[in-house]
Coordinates of C-alpha atoms and ligand atoms in Angstrom, one line a residue:
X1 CA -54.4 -158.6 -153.6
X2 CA -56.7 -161.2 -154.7
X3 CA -57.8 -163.7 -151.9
X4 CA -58.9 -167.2 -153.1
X5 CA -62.0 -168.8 -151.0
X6 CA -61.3 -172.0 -150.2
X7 CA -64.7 -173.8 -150.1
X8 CA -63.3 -177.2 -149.4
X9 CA -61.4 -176.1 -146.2
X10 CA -64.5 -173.9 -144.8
X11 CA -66.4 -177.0 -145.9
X12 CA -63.9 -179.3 -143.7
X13 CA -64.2 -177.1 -140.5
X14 CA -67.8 -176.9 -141.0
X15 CA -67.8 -180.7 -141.6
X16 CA -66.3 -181.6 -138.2
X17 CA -68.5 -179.5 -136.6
X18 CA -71.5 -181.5 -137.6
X19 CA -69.7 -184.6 -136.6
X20 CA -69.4 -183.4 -133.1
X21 CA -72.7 -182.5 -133.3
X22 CA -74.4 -185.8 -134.3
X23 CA -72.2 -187.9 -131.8
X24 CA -74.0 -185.6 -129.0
X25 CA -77.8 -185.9 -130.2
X26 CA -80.1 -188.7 -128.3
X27 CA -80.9 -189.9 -132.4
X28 CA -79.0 -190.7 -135.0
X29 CA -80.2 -188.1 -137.9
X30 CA -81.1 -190.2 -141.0
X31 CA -81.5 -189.0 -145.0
X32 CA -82.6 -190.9 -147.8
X33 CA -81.8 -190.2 -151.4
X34 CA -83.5 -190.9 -154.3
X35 CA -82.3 -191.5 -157.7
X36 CA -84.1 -192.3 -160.8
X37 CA -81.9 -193.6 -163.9
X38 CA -78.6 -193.3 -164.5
X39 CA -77.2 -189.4 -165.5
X40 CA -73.9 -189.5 -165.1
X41 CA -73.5 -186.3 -163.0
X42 CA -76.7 -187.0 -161.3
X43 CA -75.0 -190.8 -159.8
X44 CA -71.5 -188.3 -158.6
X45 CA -73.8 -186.0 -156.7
X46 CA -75.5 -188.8 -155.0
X47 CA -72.5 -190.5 -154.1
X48 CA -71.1 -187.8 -152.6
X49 CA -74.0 -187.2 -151.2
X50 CA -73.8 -190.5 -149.4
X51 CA -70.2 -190.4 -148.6
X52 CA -70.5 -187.3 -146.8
X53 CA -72.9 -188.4 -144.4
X54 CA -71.1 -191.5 -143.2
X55 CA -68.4 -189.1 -142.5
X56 CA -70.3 -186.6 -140.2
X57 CA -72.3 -190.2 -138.7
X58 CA -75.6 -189.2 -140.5
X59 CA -77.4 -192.6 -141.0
X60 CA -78.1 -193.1 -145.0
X61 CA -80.5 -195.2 -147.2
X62 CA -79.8 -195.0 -151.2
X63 CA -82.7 -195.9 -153.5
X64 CA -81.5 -196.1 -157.2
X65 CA -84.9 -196.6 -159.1
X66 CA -84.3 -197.4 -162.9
X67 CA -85.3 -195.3 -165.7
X68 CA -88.3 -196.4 -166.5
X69 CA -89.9 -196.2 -162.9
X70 CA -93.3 -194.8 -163.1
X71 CA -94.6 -191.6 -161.1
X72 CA -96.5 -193.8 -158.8
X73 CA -93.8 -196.1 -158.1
X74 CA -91.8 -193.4 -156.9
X75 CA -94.4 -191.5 -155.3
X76 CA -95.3 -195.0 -153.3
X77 CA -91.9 -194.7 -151.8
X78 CA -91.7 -191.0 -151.1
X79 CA -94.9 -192.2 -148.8
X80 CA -93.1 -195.2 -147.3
X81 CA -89.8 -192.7 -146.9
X82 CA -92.4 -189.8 -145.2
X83 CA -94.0 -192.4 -142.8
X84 CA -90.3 -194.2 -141.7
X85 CA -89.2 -193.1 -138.2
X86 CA -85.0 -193.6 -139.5
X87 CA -85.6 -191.0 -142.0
X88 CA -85.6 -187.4 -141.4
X89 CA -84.7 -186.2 -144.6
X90 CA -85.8 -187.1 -147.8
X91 CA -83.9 -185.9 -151.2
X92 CA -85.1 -186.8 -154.5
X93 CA -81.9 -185.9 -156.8
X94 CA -83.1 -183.9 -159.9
X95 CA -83.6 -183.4 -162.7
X96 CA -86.1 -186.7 -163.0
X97 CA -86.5 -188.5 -166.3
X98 CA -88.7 -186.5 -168.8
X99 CA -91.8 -188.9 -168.3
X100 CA -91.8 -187.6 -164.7
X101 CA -93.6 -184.8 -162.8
X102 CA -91.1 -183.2 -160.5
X103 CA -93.8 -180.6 -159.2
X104 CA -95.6 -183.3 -158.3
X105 CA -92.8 -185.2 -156.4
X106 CA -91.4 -182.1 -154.2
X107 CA -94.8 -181.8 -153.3
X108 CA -95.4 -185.5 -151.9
X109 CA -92.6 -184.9 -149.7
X110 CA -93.3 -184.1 -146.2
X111 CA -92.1 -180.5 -145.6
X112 CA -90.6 -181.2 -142.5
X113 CA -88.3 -183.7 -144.6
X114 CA -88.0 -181.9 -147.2
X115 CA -83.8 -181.2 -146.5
X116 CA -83.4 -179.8 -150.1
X117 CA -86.0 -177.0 -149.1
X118 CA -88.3 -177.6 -152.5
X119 CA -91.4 -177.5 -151.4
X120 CA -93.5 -174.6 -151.6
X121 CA -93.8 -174.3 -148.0
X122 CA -90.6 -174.0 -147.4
X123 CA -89.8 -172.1 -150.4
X124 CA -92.7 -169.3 -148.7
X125 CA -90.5 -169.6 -145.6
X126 CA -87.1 -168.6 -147.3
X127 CA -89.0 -166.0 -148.8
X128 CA -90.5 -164.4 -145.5
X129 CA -87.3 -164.8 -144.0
X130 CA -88.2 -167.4 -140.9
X131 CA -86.8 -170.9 -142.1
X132 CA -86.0 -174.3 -141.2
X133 CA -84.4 -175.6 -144.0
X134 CA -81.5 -173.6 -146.0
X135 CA -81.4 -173.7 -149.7
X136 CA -78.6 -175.4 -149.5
X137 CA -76.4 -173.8 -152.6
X138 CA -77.3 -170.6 -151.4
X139 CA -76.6 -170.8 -147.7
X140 CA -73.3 -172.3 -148.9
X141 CA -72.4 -169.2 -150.7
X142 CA -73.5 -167.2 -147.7
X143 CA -71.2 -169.7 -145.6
X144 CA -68.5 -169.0 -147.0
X145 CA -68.6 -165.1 -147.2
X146 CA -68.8 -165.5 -143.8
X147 CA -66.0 -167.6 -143.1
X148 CA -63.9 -165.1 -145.0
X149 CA -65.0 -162.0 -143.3
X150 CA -67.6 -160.5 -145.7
X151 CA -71.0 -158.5 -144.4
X152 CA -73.1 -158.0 -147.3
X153 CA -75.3 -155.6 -145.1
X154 CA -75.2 -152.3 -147.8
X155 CA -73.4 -153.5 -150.2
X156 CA -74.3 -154.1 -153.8
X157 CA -75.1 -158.0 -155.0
X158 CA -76.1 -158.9 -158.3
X159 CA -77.2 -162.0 -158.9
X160 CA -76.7 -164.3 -162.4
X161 CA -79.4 -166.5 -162.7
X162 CA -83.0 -166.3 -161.1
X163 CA -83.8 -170.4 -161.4
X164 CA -85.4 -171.9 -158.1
X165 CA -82.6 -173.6 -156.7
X166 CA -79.9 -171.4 -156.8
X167 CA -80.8 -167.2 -158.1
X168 CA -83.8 -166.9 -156.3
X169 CA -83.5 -168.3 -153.0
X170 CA -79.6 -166.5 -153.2
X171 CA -81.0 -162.8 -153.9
X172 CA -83.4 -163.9 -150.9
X173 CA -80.3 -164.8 -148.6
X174 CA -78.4 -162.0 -149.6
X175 CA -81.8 -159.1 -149.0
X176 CA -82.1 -160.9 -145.5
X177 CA -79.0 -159.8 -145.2
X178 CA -79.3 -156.4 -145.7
X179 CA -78.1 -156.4 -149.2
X180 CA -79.2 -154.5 -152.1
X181 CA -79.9 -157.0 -154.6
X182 CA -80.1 -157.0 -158.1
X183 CA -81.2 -160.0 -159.9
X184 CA -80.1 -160.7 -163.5
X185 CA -81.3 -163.4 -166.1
X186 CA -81.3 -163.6 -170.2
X187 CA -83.2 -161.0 -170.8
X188 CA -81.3 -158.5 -168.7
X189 CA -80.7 -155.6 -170.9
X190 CA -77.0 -154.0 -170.3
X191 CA -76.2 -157.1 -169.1
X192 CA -72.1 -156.2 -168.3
X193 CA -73.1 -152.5 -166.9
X194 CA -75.2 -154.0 -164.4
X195 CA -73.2 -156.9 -163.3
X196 CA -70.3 -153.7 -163.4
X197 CA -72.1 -152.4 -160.3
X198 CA -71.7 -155.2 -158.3
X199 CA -69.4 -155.4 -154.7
X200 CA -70.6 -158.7 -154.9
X201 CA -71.2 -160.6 -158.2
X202 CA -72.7 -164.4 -157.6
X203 CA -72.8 -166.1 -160.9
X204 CA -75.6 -169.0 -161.6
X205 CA -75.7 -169.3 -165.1
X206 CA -74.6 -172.7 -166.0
X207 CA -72.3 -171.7 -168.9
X208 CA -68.6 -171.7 -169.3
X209 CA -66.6 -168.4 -169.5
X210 CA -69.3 -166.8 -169.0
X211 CA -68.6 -163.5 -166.7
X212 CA -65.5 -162.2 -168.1
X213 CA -63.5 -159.6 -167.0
X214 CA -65.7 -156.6 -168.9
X215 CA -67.9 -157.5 -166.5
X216 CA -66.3 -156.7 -163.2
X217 CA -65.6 -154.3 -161.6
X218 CA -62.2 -153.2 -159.6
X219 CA -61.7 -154.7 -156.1
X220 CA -65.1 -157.2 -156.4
X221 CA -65.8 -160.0 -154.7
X222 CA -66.8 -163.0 -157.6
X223 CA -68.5 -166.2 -156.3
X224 CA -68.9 -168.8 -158.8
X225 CA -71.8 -171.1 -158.5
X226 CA -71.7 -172.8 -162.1
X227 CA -70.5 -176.3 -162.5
X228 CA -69.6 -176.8 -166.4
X229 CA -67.1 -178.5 -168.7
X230 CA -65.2 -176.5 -170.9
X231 CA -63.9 -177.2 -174.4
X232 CA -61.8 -179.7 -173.1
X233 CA -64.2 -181.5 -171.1
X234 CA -62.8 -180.1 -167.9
X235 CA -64.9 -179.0 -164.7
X236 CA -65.4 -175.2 -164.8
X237 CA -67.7 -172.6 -163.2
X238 CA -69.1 -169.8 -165.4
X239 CA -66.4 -167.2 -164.8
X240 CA -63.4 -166.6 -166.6
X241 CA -60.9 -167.7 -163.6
X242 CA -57.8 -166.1 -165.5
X243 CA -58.9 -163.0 -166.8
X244 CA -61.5 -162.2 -163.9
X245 CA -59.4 -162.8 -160.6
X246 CA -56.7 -160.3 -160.7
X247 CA -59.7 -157.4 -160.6
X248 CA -61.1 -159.2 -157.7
X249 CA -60.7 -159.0 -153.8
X250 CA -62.0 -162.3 -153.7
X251 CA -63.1 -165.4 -155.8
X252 CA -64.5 -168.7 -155.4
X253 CA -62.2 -171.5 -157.8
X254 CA -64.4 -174.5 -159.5
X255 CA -63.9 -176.9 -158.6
X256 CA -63.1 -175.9 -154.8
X257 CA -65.4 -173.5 -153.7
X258 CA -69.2 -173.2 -153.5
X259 CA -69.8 -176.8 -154.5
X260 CA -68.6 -178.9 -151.0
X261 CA -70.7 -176.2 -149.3
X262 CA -74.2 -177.4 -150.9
X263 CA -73.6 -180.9 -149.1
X264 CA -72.5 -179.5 -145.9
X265 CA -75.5 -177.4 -145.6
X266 CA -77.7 -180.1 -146.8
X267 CA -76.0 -182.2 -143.8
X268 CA -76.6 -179.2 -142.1
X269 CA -80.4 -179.6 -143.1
X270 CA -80.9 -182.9 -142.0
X271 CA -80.2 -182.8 -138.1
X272 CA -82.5 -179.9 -137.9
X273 CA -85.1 -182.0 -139.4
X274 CA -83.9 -185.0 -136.7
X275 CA -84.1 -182.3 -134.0
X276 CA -86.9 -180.9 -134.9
X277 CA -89.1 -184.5 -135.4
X278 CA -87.3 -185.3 -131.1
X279 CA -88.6 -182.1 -130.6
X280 CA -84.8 -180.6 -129.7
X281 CA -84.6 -177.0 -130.0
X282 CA -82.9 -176.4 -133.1
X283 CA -80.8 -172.8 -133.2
X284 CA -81.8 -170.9 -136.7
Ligands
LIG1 P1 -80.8 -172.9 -164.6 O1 -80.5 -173.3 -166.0 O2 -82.0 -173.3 -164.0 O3 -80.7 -171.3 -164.6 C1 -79.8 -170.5 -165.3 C2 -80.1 -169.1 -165.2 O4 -79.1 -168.4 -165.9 C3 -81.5 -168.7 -165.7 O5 -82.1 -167.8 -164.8 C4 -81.1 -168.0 -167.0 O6 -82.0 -167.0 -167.4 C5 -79.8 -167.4 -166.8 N1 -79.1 -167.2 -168.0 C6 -78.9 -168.1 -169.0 N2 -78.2 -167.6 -170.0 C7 -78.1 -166.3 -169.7 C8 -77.5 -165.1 -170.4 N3 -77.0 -165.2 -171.6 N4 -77.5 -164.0 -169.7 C9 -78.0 -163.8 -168.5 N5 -78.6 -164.9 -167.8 C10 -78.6 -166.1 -168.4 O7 -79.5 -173.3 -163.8 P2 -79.3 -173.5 -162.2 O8 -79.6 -172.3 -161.4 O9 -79.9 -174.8 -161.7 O10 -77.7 -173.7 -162.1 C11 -76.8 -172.7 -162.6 C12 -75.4 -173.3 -162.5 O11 -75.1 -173.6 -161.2 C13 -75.2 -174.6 -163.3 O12 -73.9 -174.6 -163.9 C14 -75.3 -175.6 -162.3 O13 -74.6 -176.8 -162.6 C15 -74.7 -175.0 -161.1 N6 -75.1 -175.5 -159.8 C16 -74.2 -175.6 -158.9 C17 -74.5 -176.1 -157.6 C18 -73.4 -176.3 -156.7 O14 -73.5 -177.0 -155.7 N7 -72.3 -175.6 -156.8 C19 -75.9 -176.4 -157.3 C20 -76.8 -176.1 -158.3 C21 -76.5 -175.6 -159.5 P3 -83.6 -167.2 -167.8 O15 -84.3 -167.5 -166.5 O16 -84.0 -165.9 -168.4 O17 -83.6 -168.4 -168.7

């Protein structure tokens, strides 16, 4: 029988957690987020963002910059944000407007505040396998096999989607955890056959409907990392919910499942940047 992961729940109980946590620490753990003009979706992440940390007691400071900033306006406050002792974790929300260089940006922020884990130095770290910072989506995903039971040690991933925030760092996760991982992108030839093989089939695509049943095989486990809109402008992932979970052991919905885990890991992120700067042991 199909089992439905309930991301919001596992999210909750990881939630309270955290909450206990930050009452207990000598410093109250602070993140700052930065947001550059005014995408829709971009100002709903943010928010959310915010409101999650008053609700674990993480101390918050919300910049929204307008549109037109300039790259050394906003690099003049990732400084002032690097240098300020009530801020442990910095977050630029992306994408940036088009006149911007993100590169550039990640790259100003102090890696041991750099809670999002964008930086190349801690992107190196993921990849070596000794981290401070989870990539947040992806440690959410790994969260909530957990919670529900799953090893991935031996078992077959594949991977939708190799972009920097999600695929890569997620095939990383999953090989650290003694998966064998196949990664998958557009030019993936046999694209249904390979995604076929999978015990474990995390989609990142970004595109509505996309894994459909075809593509899956008997008893899988699905987890369903897009956030789209389908025809009727309503919130989706990229899998074909209907069709898809009856083949399924187990499946992430959308909304409901991976997405409240990329906050609580990003909460997660910032009090072992606090801990670390008080020089608290952090536990990895
Ligand atoms: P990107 O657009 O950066 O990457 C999409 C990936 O999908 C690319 O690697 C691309 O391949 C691949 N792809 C596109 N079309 C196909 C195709 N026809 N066949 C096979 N592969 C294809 O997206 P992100 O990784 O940033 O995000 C993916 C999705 O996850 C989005 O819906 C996004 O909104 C969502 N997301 C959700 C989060 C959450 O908290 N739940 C957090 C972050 C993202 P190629 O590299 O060859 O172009």
């Amino acid at each position: 029988m199909t089992k439905l992961i309930n991301g919001k729940e596992i999210s909750a109980a990881i939630r309270a957690e955290i909450r206990q946590e930050v009452a207990s620490l000598p410093l109250r753990p602070g993140l700052a987020v930065v947001l550059v003009g005014s995408d829709p979706a971009s100002q709903v992440y943010v928010r959310n963002k915010n409101r999650a940390c008053e609700e674990v007691g993480i101390y918050s400071e919300m910049y929204t910059l307008p549109e037109e900033t300039t790259q050394e306006q906003l690099l003049s406050l990732i400084d002032q944000l690097n240098e300020s002792p009530l801020v442990h974790g910095i977050l630029v929300q992306l994408p940036l407007p088009k006149h911007l260089n993100e590169e550039e940006v990640i790259l100003r922020i102090n890696p041991s505040k750099d809670v999002d884990a964008f930086h190349p130095a801690n992107v190196g770290k993921i990849m070596i396998g000794n981290y401070d910072f989870l990539p947040c989506t992806p440690a959410g995903v790994m969260e909530l096999l957990a919670y529900s039971g799953i090893d991935p040690a031996g078992k077959e991933c594949v991977v939708l989607g190799r972009s920097n925030i999600v695929g890569k760092p997620q095939a990383m996760l999953l090989l650290h955890a003694n998966a064998t991982v196949t990664i998958c992108h557009s030019r993936t030839a046999n694209l249904a056959e390979v995604c076929r093989r999978a015990d474990i089939l995390v989609s990142a695509v970004g595109r509505a409907g996309f894994v459909t049943a075809d593509m899956v095989k008997d008893g899988a486990i699905v987890i369903d990392v897009g956030i789209n809109r389908d025809e009727n402008g309503k919130l989706c992932g990229d899998v074909a919910f209907d069709e898809v979970a009856p083949k399924t052991s187990y499946i992430t919905p959308v909304p409901g499942g991976v997405g409240p885990m990329t906050i609580t890991m990003l909460l997660k992120n910032t009090i072992t940047a606090a801990k670390r700067a008080a020089g608290l042991e952090v536990h990895k």
